[in-house]
Coordinates of C-alpha atoms in Angstrom, one line a residue:
M865 CA -1.9 -15.2 17.2
E866 CA -3.6 -13.6 20.3
R867 CA -4.7 -10.4 18.5
R868 CA -6.3 -12.4 15.7
Q869 CA -8.0 -14.7 18.1
F870 CA -9.4 -11.8 20.0
L871 CA -10.8 -10.3 16.7
K872 CA -12.4 -13.6 15.9
L873 CA -14.2 -13.6 19.3
A874 CA -15.1 -10.0 19.4
A875 CA -17.9 -9.7 16.9
L876 CA -18.3 -6.0 17.2
G877 CA -15.5 -4.5 19.2
A878 CA -15.1 -0.8 19.9
L879 CA -12.7 -0.4 17.0
G880 CA -15.3 -1.8 14.6
V881 CA -18.0 0.6 15.8
T882 CA -15.6 3.5 15.6
A883 CA -14.5 2.5 12.1
L884 CA -18.0 2.2 10.9
S885 CA -18.9 5.7 12.1
A886 CA -15.8 7.1 10.5
C887 CA -16.0 5.5 7.0
T888 CA -19.7 4.8 6.3
T889 CA -22.8 7.0 6.2
G890 CA -25.5 4.4 7.0
D891 CA -27.9 5.2 9.8
A892 CA -29.0 1.6 10.5
D893 CA -27.8 -0.2 13.6
L894 CA -25.2 -2.6 12.2
D895 CA -25.5 -5.0 15.1
Q896 CA -29.3 -5.2 14.8
A897 CA -29.1 -5.6 11.0
L898 CA -26.7 -8.5 11.3
Q899 CA -29.3 -10.4 13.4
D900 CA -31.5 -10.7 10.2
E901 CA -31.9 -14.5 9.8
T902 CA -32.5 -14.1 6.1
L903 CA -28.9 -12.9 5.4
P904 CA -27.3 -15.3 2.9
E905 CA -24.4 -17.6 3.8
L906 CA -21.4 -16.7 1.5
E907 CA -17.9 -18.0 1.0
W908 CA -15.4 -15.8 -0.8
E909 CA -11.7 -15.7 -1.4
I910 CA -9.3 -12.8 -1.4
A911 CA -6.7 -13.1 -4.1
T912 CA -3.5 -11.3 -3.0
S913 CA -0.2 -10.1 -4.3
W914 CA 1.7 -11.3 -1.2
P915 CA 3.5 -14.4 0.0
T916 CA 2.4 -15.6 3.4
I917 CA 6.0 -15.0 4.8
L918 CA 5.1 -11.3 4.8
D919 CA 2.9 -11.6 7.8
T920 CA 2.1 -7.9 8.1
I921 CA 1.2 -7.0 4.6
F922 CA -0.5 -10.4 3.9
G923 CA -2.0 -9.9 7.4
G924 CA -3.9 -6.9 6.0
A925 CA -5.9 -9.3 3.8
E926 CA -6.2 -11.8 6.6
R927 CA -7.6 -9.1 8.9
V928 CA -10.2 -8.1 6.4
A929 CA -11.2 -11.8 6.1
E930 CA -11.3 -12.4 9.8
R931 CA -13.3 -9.3 10.7
V932 CA -15.9 -9.9 8.0
S933 CA -16.3 -13.5 9.1
A934 CA -16.5 -12.4 12.8
M935 CA -18.9 -9.5 12.4
T936 CA -21.3 -11.6 10.4
G937 CA -21.3 -14.4 12.9
G938 CA -19.7 -16.7 10.3
K939 CA -22.4 -16.1 7.6
F940 CA -20.0 -14.3 5.3
M941 CA -16.8 -16.4 5.3
I942 CA -13.7 -15.0 3.5
T943 CA -10.3 -16.7 3.1
A944 CA -7.2 -14.8 2.2
Q945 CA -5.1 -16.6 -0.4
P946 CA -1.3 -16.1 -0.9
A947 CA 0.2 -14.8 -4.1
G948 CA -0.3 -17.0 -7.1
E949 CA -2.8 -19.3 -5.4
V950 CA -5.8 -17.8 -7.2
V951 CA -4.4 -15.6 -10.0
P952 CA -0.9 -14.3 -10.7
P953 CA 0.2 -11.8 -8.1
L954 CA 0.5 -8.8 -10.4
E955 CA -2.8 -9.5 -12.2
I956 CA -5.3 -8.9 -9.4
L957 CA -7.0 -5.9 -10.9
N958 CA -7.1 -7.5 -14.3
N959 CA -9.2 -10.3 -12.9
V960 CA -11.3 -8.0 -10.8
E961 CA -12.1 -6.1 -14.0
T962 CA -13.3 -9.2 -15.7
N963 CA -15.3 -10.3 -12.7
S964 CA -13.2 -13.4 -12.5
I965 CA -12.5 -13.3 -8.8
E966 CA -14.5 -12.2 -5.8
M967 CA -12.0 -9.7 -4.3
G968 CA -8.3 -8.8 -4.3
H969 CA -5.8 -7.3 -2.0
T970 CA -3.0 -5.5 -3.9
A971 CA -1.1 -2.3 -4.6
S972 CA -2.9 -0.2 -7.2
Y973 CA 0.3 1.2 -8.7
Y974 CA 1.1 -2.3 -10.0
Y975 CA -1.5 -1.4 -12.7
V976 CA -0.3 1.9 -14.0
G977 CA 0.1 0.1 -17.4
L978 CA -3.7 -0.2 -17.5
D979 CA -4.2 3.4 -16.5
P980 CA -1.7 5.7 -14.7
A981 CA -4.5 7.1 -12.5
T982 CA -4.4 3.8 -10.5
A983 CA -1.2 5.2 -8.8
F984 CA -3.3 7.6 -6.7
G985 CA -4.7 4.6 -4.9
T986 CA -1.2 3.6 -3.5
A987 CA 1.5 6.3 -3.9
L988 CA 3.1 8.8 -6.2
P989 CA 6.7 10.1 -6.1
F990 CA 7.2 12.9 -3.6
G991 CA 3.5 12.4 -2.7
L992 CA 1.6 12.0 0.6
T993 CA 2.7 10.5 3.8
S994 CA 0.5 7.8 5.3
R995 CA -1.4 10.3 7.5
Q996 CA -1.8 12.7 4.6
Q997 CA -3.0 9.8 2.3
N998 CA -5.6 8.8 4.8
A999 CA -6.7 12.4 5.2
W1000 CA -7.0 12.8 1.5
L1001 CA -8.9 9.6 1.0
Y1002 CA -11.3 9.7 4.0
E1003 CA -11.9 13.4 4.6
A1004 CA -10.9 15.4 1.5
G1005 CA -12.8 13.5 -1.2
G1006 CA -10.0 11.4 -2.6
L1007 CA -11.8 8.1 -2.0
E1008 CA -14.8 9.3 -3.9
L1009 CA -12.7 10.3 -6.8
L1010 CA -10.9 7.0 -6.9
Q1011 CA -14.1 4.9 -6.6
E1012 CA -15.7 6.9 -9.4
F1013 CA -12.6 6.2 -11.6
Y1014 CA -12.6 2.5 -10.7
A1015 CA -16.3 2.1 -11.5
E1016 CA -15.9 3.7 -14.9
R1017 CA -12.6 2.2 -15.9
F1018 CA -12.6 -1.2 -14.3
N1019 CA -16.3 -1.8 -13.2
A1020 CA -14.9 -2.2 -9.7
I1021 CA -14.9 -0.7 -6.3
Q1022 CA -11.9 -0.3 -4.0
F1023 CA -11.2 0.5 -0.4
P1024 CA -8.0 1.3 1.4
A1025 CA -7.0 -1.8 3.4
G1026 CA -3.4 -1.2 4.6
N1027 CA -0.6 1.2 4.6
T1028 CA 3.1 0.6 5.2
G1029 CA 4.1 4.1 6.1
V1030 CA 7.1 5.8 4.5
Q1031 CA 9.4 3.2 2.9
M1032 CA 13.1 2.9 2.6
G1033 CA 14.9 3.7 -0.6
G1034 CA 16.0 0.2 -1.3
W1035 CA 18.9 -2.3 -1.3
F1036 CA 21.9 -1.8 -3.7
N1037 CA 24.9 -3.9 -4.5
K1038 CA 27.0 -0.7 -5.0
E1039 CA 27.3 2.7 -3.5
I1040 CA 25.2 5.4 -5.1
K1041 CA 27.5 8.5 -5.0
S1042 CA 25.6 10.5 -7.6
K1043 CA 22.8 10.3 -10.1
A1044 CA 25.3 9.0 -12.6
D1045 CA 25.4 5.7 -10.7
F1046 CA 21.9 4.9 -11.9
Q1047 CA 23.2 4.6 -15.5
G1048 CA 22.9 0.9 -16.5
L1049 CA 21.6 -0.1 -13.0
I1050 CA 18.9 -2.9 -13.1
M1051 CA 16.4 -2.2 -10.3
R1052 CA 13.1 -3.7 -9.2
I1053 CA 10.7 -0.9 -8.5
P1054 CA 7.0 -0.5 -9.4
G1055 CA 4.7 2.4 -10.2
L1056 CA 5.6 5.9 -11.4
G1057 CA 8.6 5.8 -9.1
G1058 CA 10.0 3.2 -11.4
Q1059 CA 9.4 5.4 -14.4
A1060 CA 11.3 8.2 -12.6
I1061 CA 14.2 5.9 -11.9
A1062 CA 14.2 5.0 -15.5
K1063 CA 14.7 8.6 -16.5
L1064 CA 17.8 8.6 -14.3
G1065 CA 19.2 5.9 -16.6
A1066 CA 18.3 2.7 -14.8
T1067 CA 16.6 -0.4 -16.3
V1068 CA 13.4 -1.0 -14.3
Q1069 CA 11.8 -4.4 -13.6
L1070 CA 8.5 -5.2 -11.9
L1071 CA 8.8 -8.4 -10.0
P1072 CA 6.3 -9.9 -7.4
G1073 CA 7.7 -10.1 -3.9
G1074 CA 8.3 -13.8 -4.0
E1075 CA 10.8 -13.5 -6.9
I1076 CA 12.9 -10.6 -5.7
F1077 CA 15.4 -12.4 -3.4
Q1078 CA 16.5 -14.8 -6.1
A1079 CA 16.9 -12.1 -8.6
L1080 CA 19.2 -10.2 -6.2
Q1081 CA 21.1 -13.3 -5.3
T1082 CA 21.8 -14.3 -8.9
G1083 CA 22.6 -10.8 -10.1
A1084 CA 19.6 -10.6 -12.4
I1085 CA 19.0 -7.3 -10.7
D1086 CA 21.4 -4.8 -9.0
A1087 CA 18.9 -3.2 -6.6
T1088 CA 15.4 -3.5 -5.3
E1089 CA 13.0 -1.6 -3.2
W1090 CA 10.4 -3.3 -1.1
V1091 CA 9.0 -1.9 2.1
G1092 CA 11.1 -1.3 5.2
P1093 CA 13.3 -3.0 7.8
Y1094 CA 10.7 -5.6 9.0
D1095 CA 9.7 -7.0 5.7
D1096 CA 13.1 -6.4 4.1
K1097 CA 14.8 -8.5 6.8
T1098 CA 12.2 -11.2 6.4
M1099 CA 12.9 -11.3 2.7
G1100 CA 16.7 -11.6 3.4
F1101 CA 17.8 -8.7 1.3
H1102 CA 20.5 -7.7 3.9
T1103 CA 22.2 -11.0 3.2
V1104 CA 22.9 -10.4 -0.5
T1105 CA 23.4 -6.6 -0.8
K1106 CA 25.7 -4.1 0.8
F1107 CA 24.0 -0.7 0.8
Y1108 CA 20.6 0.3 2.3
Y1109 CA 19.3 3.7 1.1
H1110 CA 16.7 6.2 2.3
P1111 CA 14.3 7.8 1.8
G1112 CA 11.8 6.0 -0.4
W1113 CA 10.7 9.2 -2.1
W1114 CA 8.5 7.3 -4.5
E1115 CA 6.5 5.8 -1.6
P1116 CA 6.1 8.2 1.3
G1117 CA 2.8 6.7 2.4
P1118 CA 1.6 3.9 0.2
S1119 CA -1.9 2.4 0.6
L1120 CA -2.9 -1.2 -0.2
E1121 CA -6.4 -1.9 -1.5
I1122 CA -9.2 -4.3 -1.4
Q1123 CA -10.7 -4.4 -4.9
I1124 CA -14.1 -6.0 -5.7
P1125 CA -15.9 -6.4 -9.0
L1126 CA -19.0 -4.2 -9.0
P1127 CA -21.3 -7.0 -10.1
K1128 CA -20.3 -9.0 -7.1
W1129 CA -20.4 -5.9 -4.8
N1130 CA -23.9 -4.9 -5.9
Q1131 CA -25.2 -8.4 -5.2
L1132 CA -24.2 -8.1 -1.5
P1133 CA -26.8 -7.1 1.1
D1134 CA -26.2 -3.6 2.4
V1135 CA -25.2 -4.8 5.8
Y1136 CA -22.4 -7.0 4.3
Q1137 CA -21.2 -4.0 2.3
E1138 CA -21.0 -2.0 5.5
V1139 CA -19.1 -4.8 7.2
I1140 CA -16.5 -4.9 4.4
K1141 CA -16.0 -1.1 4.7
T1142 CA -15.4 -1.4 8.4
A1143 CA -13.0 -4.3 8.0
C1144 CA -11.0 -2.5 5.4
F1145 CA -10.8 0.6 7.7
E1146 CA -9.5 -1.5 10.5
A1147 CA -6.9 -3.2 8.3
N1148 CA -5.7 0.1 7.0
I1149 CA -5.1 1.6 10.5
G1150 CA -3.8 -1.7 11.9
M1151 CA -1.2 -2.3 9.3
M1152 CA 0.4 1.1 9.8
A1153 CA 0.5 0.6 13.6
S1154 CA 2.1 -2.9 13.1
Y1155 CA 4.8 -1.6 10.8
D1156 CA 5.6 1.3 13.1
A1157 CA 6.0 -1.1 16.0
K1158 CA 8.1 -3.7 14.2
N1159 CA 10.5 -1.6 12.0
P1160 CA 12.7 -0.1 14.7
K1161 CA 13.7 -3.5 16.2
A1162 CA 14.1 -5.0 12.7
L1163 CA 16.5 -2.1 11.7
D1164 CA 18.6 -2.7 14.8
E1165 CA 18.8 -6.4 14.0
I1166 CA 19.9 -5.7 10.4
V1167 CA 22.7 -3.5 11.6
E1168 CA 23.8 -6.1 14.2
E1169 CA 23.6 -9.1 11.9
A1170 CA 24.9 -7.8 8.5
N1171 CA 27.7 -5.7 7.2
I1172 CA 25.3 -3.1 5.8
T1173 CA 26.0 0.6 5.1
I1174 CA 22.9 2.7 5.6
L1175 CA 23.0 6.0 3.6
P1176 CA 20.8 8.8 2.4
F1177 CA 20.5 9.4 -1.3
P1178 CA 22.8 12.1 -2.5
D1179 CA 21.3 15.6 -3.0
D1180 CA 21.8 15.4 -6.8
V1181 CA 19.8 12.1 -6.9
M1182 CA 16.9 13.6 -5.0
E1183 CA 16.9 16.7 -7.2
A1184 CA 17.1 14.7 -10.4
A1185 CA 14.4 12.4 -9.1
A1186 CA 12.1 15.3 -8.3
E1187 CA 12.6 16.7 -11.8
A1188 CA 11.9 13.4 -13.4
S1189 CA 8.8 12.9 -11.3
A1190 CA 7.4 16.3 -12.3
E1191 CA 8.0 15.3 -16.0
I1192 CA 6.1 12.1 -15.5
M1193 CA 3.2 13.8 -13.8
D1194 CA 2.8 16.0 -16.9
E1195 CA 3.2 13.0 -19.3
K1196 CA 0.6 11.0 -17.5
S1197 CA -1.8 13.9 -17.4
A1198 CA -1.5 14.1 -21.2
E1199 CA -2.1 10.3 -21.5
S1200 CA -5.0 9.9 -19.1
E1201 CA -8.0 12.2 -18.5
A1202 CA -8.7 10.5 -15.2
F1203 CA -5.1 11.1 -14.1
A1204 CA -5.3 14.8 -15.0
S1205 CA -8.6 15.2 -13.2
I1206 CA -7.5 13.5 -9.9
R1207 CA -4.1 15.1 -10.0
G1208 CA -5.5 18.6 -9.7
H1209 CA -7.5 17.7 -6.6
W1210 CA -4.6 15.7 -5.1
E1211 CA -1.9 18.4 -5.7
S1212 CA -4.2 21.1 -4.2
F1213 CA -4.6 18.9 -1.1
R1214 CA -0.9 18.1 -0.9
T1215 CA 0.0 21.9 -0.9
D1216 CA -2.5 22.6 1.9
I1217 CA -1.5 19.7 4.1
Q1218 CA 2.2 20.1 3.6
R1219 CA 1.9 23.8 4.7
W1220 CA 0.3 22.6 7.9
H1221 CA 2.6 19.6 8.5
S1222 CA 5.7 21.6 7.8
L1223 CA 4.7 24.1 10.5
A1224 CA 3.7 21.6 13.2
E1225 CA 5.0 18.1 12.4
T1226 CA 8.4 18.9 10.8
S1227 CA 9.5 21.3 13.5
Y1228 CA 8.5 18.9 16.3
M1229 CA 10.1 15.9 14.7
S1230 CA 13.3 17.8 13.9
Y1231 CA 13.6 18.8 17.6
I1232 CA 12.9 15.3 18.9
A1233 CA 15.3 13.7 16.5
T1234 CA 18.2 15.8 17.7
T1235 CA 17.3 16.0 21.3
Y1236 CA 16.6 12.3 21.9
E1237 CA 19.0 10.8 19.4
S1238 CA 20.9 7.9 21.0

């Protein structure tokens, strides 16, 4: 791939320098520090939750690996491994916690069963968009809160390393005319969004990406959410379902994470730590750009190739989902001191940023959508 080849050849491109200044506080000249001949030669693996067929989301892990290897001149070599190659795809954080793997790339909300506060690392229902999530993490103190939580709870450190942008509401084998249609529905959906769907009467399952298509095809599940048109088309969901819903209110801007055991992180030279931070920053921004570029064409292809009906969720579904989500936020605050603590900071930021975005972003996008609608 030309982009990846370029990244391999460009040891310290402009994006890397910009990313470093944006997400690290070190004053040392990174380029000069990397010339230290005493730096150790290391070989690590990234255990991921993703099959390689999902080239954009798995590509986030690959980008981290390639940039670290490139920026260190091959001294710190990292290889991204597909789901299940190193550990089970939904057990990344479990193995990070026990220091059993070097690093992982996953979605933190897969691990709300370990502690619901992990959800803040990826997405919460009716939460932050991708831009808002990045603002909270990088500039408003969210990342510091999460890293403190991860250190205390999992003896780990994490960094944002990908974001899909707002997701679709999923694929269904029947029309959802009201909230009553969720009664008895079997749906694959993770995180606190899944718990909200359960309050609407659905039976929720958490399946890794590589198992979803077969479950839909065989009727083991009635519906699934995944990401958006590009990945969903790659997975073939449009060939085995009839209805495609929006919006994905449970994932308005979900981040993916690099997770590293603190014992391994603390053994790294400072300059290698800075390189990892930079690589994660690049992967985070790059993944969003990639999805935004790919999703429009993929959506057109889905419409052309399949007999799919694209619909918004009915108003009563959205209202019921919002009520259920508010209940879950209160329940999780009672269960987890960390969740309650981070929630206060997160909700305050959401209120402030939404006031601004509602004024500027929403009014502009509303005009553009109606004026230039084809």
